[in-house]
Structures are given as C-alpha cells and as structure tokens.
Tab-separated table of C-alpha atoms in Angstrom:
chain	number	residue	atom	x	y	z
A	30	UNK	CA	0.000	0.000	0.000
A	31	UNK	CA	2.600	2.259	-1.039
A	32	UNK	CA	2.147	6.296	-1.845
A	33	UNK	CA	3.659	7.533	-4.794
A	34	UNK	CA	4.359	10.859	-6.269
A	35	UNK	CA	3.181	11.001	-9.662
A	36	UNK	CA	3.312	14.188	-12.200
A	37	UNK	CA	0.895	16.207	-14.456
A	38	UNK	CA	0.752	14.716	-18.202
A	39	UNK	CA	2.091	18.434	-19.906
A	40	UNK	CA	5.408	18.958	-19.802
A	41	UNK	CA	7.187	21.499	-17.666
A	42	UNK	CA	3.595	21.454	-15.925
A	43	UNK	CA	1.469	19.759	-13.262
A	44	UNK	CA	-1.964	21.910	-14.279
A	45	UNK	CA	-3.682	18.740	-15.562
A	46	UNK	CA	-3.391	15.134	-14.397
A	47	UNK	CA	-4.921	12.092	-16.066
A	48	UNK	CA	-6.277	10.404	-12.489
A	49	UNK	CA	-6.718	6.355	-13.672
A	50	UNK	CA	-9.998	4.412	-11.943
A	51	UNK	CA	-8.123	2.389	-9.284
A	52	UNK	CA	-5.888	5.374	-7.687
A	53	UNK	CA	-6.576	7.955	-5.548
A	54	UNK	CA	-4.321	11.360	-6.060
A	55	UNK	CA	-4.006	14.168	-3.411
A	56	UNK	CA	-3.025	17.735	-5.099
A	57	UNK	CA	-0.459	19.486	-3.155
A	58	UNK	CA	0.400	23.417	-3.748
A	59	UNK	CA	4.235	24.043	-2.203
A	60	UNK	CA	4.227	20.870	-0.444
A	61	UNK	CA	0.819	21.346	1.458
A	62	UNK	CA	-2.585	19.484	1.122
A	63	UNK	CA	-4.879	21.315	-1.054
A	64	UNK	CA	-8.150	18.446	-2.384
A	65	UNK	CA	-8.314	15.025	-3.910
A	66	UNK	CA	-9.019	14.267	-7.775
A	67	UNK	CA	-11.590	11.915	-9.247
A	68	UNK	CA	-10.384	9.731	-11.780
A	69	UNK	CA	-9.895	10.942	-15.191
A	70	UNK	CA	-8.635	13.867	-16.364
A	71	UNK	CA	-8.285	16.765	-14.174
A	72	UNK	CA	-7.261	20.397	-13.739
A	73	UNK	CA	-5.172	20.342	-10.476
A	74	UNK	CA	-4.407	24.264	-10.526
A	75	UNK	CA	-1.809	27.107	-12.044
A	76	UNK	CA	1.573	25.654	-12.267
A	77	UNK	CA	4.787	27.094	-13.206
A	78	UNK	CA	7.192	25.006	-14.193
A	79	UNK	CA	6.162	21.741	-12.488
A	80	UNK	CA	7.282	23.577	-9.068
A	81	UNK	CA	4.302	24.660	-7.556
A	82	UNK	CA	1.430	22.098	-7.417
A	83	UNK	CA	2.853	18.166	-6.791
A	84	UNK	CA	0.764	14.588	-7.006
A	85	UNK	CA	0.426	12.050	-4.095
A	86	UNK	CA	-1.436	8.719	-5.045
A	87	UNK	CA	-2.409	5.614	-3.244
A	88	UNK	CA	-4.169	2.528	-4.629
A	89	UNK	CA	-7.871	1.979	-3.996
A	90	UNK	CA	-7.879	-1.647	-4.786
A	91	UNK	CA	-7.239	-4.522	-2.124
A	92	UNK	CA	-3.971	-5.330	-0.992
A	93	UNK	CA	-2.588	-8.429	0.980
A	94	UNK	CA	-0.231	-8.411	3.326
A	95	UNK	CA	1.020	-12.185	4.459
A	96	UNK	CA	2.847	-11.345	8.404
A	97	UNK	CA	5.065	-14.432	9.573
A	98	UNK	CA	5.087	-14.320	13.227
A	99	UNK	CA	7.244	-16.516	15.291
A	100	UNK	CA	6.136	-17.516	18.971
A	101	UNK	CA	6.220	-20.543	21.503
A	102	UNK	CA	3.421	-22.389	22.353
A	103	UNK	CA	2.128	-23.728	26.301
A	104	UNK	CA	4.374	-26.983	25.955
A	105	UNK	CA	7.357	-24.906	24.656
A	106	UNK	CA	7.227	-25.729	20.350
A	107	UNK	CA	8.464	-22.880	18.549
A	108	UNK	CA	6.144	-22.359	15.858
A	109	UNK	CA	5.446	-19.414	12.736
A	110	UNK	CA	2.112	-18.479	12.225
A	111	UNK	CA	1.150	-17.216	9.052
A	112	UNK	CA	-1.239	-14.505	8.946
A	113	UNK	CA	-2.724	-12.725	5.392
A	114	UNK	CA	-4.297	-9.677	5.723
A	115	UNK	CA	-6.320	-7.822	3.515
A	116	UNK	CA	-6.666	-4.193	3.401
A	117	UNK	CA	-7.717	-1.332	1.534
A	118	UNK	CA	-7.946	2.149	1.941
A	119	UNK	CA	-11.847	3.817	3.147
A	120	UNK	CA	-13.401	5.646	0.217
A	121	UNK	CA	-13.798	8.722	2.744
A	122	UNK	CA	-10.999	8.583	4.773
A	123	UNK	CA	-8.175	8.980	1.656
A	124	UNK	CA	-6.646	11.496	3.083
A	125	UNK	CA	-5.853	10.234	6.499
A	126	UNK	CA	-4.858	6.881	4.803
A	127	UNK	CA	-2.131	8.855	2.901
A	128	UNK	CA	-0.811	11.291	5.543
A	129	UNK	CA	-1.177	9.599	9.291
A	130	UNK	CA	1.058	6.348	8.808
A	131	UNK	CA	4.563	6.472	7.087
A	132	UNK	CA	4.595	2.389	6.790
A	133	UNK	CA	1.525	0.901	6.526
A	134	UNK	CA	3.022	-2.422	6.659
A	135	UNK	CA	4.891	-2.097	9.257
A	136	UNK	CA	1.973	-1.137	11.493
A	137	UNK	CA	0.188	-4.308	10.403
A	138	UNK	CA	3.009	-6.585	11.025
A	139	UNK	CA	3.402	-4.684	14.937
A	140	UNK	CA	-0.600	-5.171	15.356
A	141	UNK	CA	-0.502	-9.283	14.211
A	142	UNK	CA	2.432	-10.052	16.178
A	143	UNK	CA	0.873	-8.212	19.140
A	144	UNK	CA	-2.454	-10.582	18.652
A	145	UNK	CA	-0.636	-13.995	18.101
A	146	UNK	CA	1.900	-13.386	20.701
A	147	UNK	CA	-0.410	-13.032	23.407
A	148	UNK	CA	-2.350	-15.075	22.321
A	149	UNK	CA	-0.475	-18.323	21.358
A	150	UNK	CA	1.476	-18.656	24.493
A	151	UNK	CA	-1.889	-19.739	26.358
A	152	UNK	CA	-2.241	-22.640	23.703
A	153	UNK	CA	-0.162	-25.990	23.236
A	154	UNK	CA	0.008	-26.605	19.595
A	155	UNK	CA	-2.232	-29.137	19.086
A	156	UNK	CA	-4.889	-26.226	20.405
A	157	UNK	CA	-2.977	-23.575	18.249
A	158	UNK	CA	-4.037	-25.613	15.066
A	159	UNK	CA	-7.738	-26.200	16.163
A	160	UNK	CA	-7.882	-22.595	17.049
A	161	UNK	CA	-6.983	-20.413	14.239
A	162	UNK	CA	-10.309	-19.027	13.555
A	163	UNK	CA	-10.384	-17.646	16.889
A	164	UNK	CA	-6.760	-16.106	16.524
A	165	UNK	CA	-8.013	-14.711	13.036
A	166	UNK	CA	-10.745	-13.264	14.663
A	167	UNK	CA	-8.773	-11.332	17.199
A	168	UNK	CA	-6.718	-10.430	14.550
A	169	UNK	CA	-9.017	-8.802	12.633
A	170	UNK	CA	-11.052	-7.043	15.127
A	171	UNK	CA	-7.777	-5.665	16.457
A	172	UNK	CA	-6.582	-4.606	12.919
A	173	UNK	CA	-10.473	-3.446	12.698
A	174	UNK	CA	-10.328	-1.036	15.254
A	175	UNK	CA	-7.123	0.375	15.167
A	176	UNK	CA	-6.561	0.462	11.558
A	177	UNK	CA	-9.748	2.447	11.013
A	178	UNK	CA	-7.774	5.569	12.657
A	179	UNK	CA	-5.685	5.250	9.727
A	180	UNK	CA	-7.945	5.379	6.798
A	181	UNK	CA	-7.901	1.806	6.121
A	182	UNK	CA	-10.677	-0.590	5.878
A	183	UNK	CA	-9.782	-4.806	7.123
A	184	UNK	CA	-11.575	-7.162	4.896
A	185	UNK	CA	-10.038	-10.177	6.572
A	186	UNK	CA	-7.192	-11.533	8.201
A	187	UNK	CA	-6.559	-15.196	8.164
A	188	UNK	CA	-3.994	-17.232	9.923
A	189	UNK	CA	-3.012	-19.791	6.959
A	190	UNK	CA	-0.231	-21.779	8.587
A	191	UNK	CA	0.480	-22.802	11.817
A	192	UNK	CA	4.712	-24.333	11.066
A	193	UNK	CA	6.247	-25.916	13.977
A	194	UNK	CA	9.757	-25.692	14.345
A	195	UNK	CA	11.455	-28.017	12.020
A	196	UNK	CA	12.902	-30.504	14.676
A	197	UNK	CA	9.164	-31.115	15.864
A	198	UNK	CA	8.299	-32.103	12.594
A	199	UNK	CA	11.277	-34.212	12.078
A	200	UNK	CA	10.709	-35.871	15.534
A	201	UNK	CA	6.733	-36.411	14.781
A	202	UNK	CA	7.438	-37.825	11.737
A	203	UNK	CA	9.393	-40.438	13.379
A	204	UNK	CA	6.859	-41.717	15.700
C-alpha cells in the first residue's frame, strides 16, 4: 500500500493530471494538502514550471499483506504463524490513509504479532491448530479497530499456517 508521487501529463507542468480508476491522487500546492481528484482527467491548478502544485497517489484496490510471526506455544514448540491480511484504503478517509502512517506495513506486522503473541502462548500446539479461527478473529477485530484511525478498511485476516519448528516435525514424523 505504497504512496507515490506522480506528475501532471504536460510537460514542464502539473496543471492537468490524467487520475486512472483504481488510484486515488491528493493535489499538493508548495508541499501542502490542497483536495483530492476523481479519476480521469483533471485540472489540479496554475503551475509554473512543475514547481508549484505536486501529485500524491495511493491505490484503492485490495492489498494483501502475508505477516510471519514466530512464537512458543504452552508446551514450549516454537512455531510461525502465518497470517494474510487484507486491506484497503476507506473511500472517505483517503486522506488520512495517505498522511497519518509512514509504513503501513509495518503497522500491520506490529498489530498481528501483538495478537498472536499473546495469544499463542496460552495454547499448546495441538490447540494452536484447532484454534486459528479464533486467533483470526482477534486479529481482525484488532486490525479493525485500530486500523480504522488510519484510513484503512480490514476485509479479513486469516492465519493460513500454523509451522512448527522443524525438529518437531522431524521428531513427529518419526513416531
């Protein structure tokens, strides 16, 4: 969910900006906030030389993020859980989506490990695997609520793996 800085289609000039369907794009005048376009093409204000009115974008379609998080379980098995999450930005809250959080990734990955390490720890790993709806649930009402400050909407978040360390599995498979 990367922002880019994108540029006016005349050269020497930022007055007019062809905005496509699945991106949203913030006009800035001398570096500050000034309104958002609508795609297609757009007058974004008087420019002189490209130096006075600048483009920020950020996608409006849904982006996955897959979060390996490594714990230890009640009876002491290191295992990585793998979490996807899916995110978007909210249609009304653009603007906060592009200007509140730096690394939107980064916040994710600090809010998942939160969840599954505090949450794992209580579980042995045979429990770990039967419970991963419930640790996707508190995933995503965690991401839910505290990612809606940001501007960004949680469509789901799904633990997808549960991988014990590879000496469990070596020693299980022996049995």
């Amino acid at each position: 969910m990367a922002q880019r800085q994108e540029s006016g289609c005349l050269p020497c000039t930022n007055c007019f900006v062809t905005v496509p369907q699945d991106k949203y794009y913030a006009v800035e005048n001398f570096g500050k906030f000034d309104h958002m376009l609508n795609p297609g093409l757009s007058y974004a204000g008087f420019d002189l030389c490209g130096c006075c009115v600048s483009f920020r974008s950020i996608t409006s379609r849904v982006d996955q993020l897959v979060v390996d998080v490594h714990t230890k379980t009640k009876d002491n098995v290191f295992v990585t859980a793998k979490v996807a999450v899916q995110q978007s930005v909210k249609p009304d809250n653009v603007v906060d989506a592009m200007y509140k959080l730096s690394d939107v990734h980064a916040q994710i990955d600090s809010y998942v490990s939160d969840v599954v390490r505090s949450s794992v720890p209580h579980m042995t790993l045979d429990e770990s695997f039967e419970k991963k709806d419930d640790i996707s649930n508190q995933v995503q009402q965690k991401l839910l609520v505290e990612m809606g400050h940001y501007g960004f909407q949680i469509h789901k978040a799904l633990v997808t793996e549960m991988v014990p360390h590879q000496e469990v599995v070596q020693s299980m498979n022996e049995i």
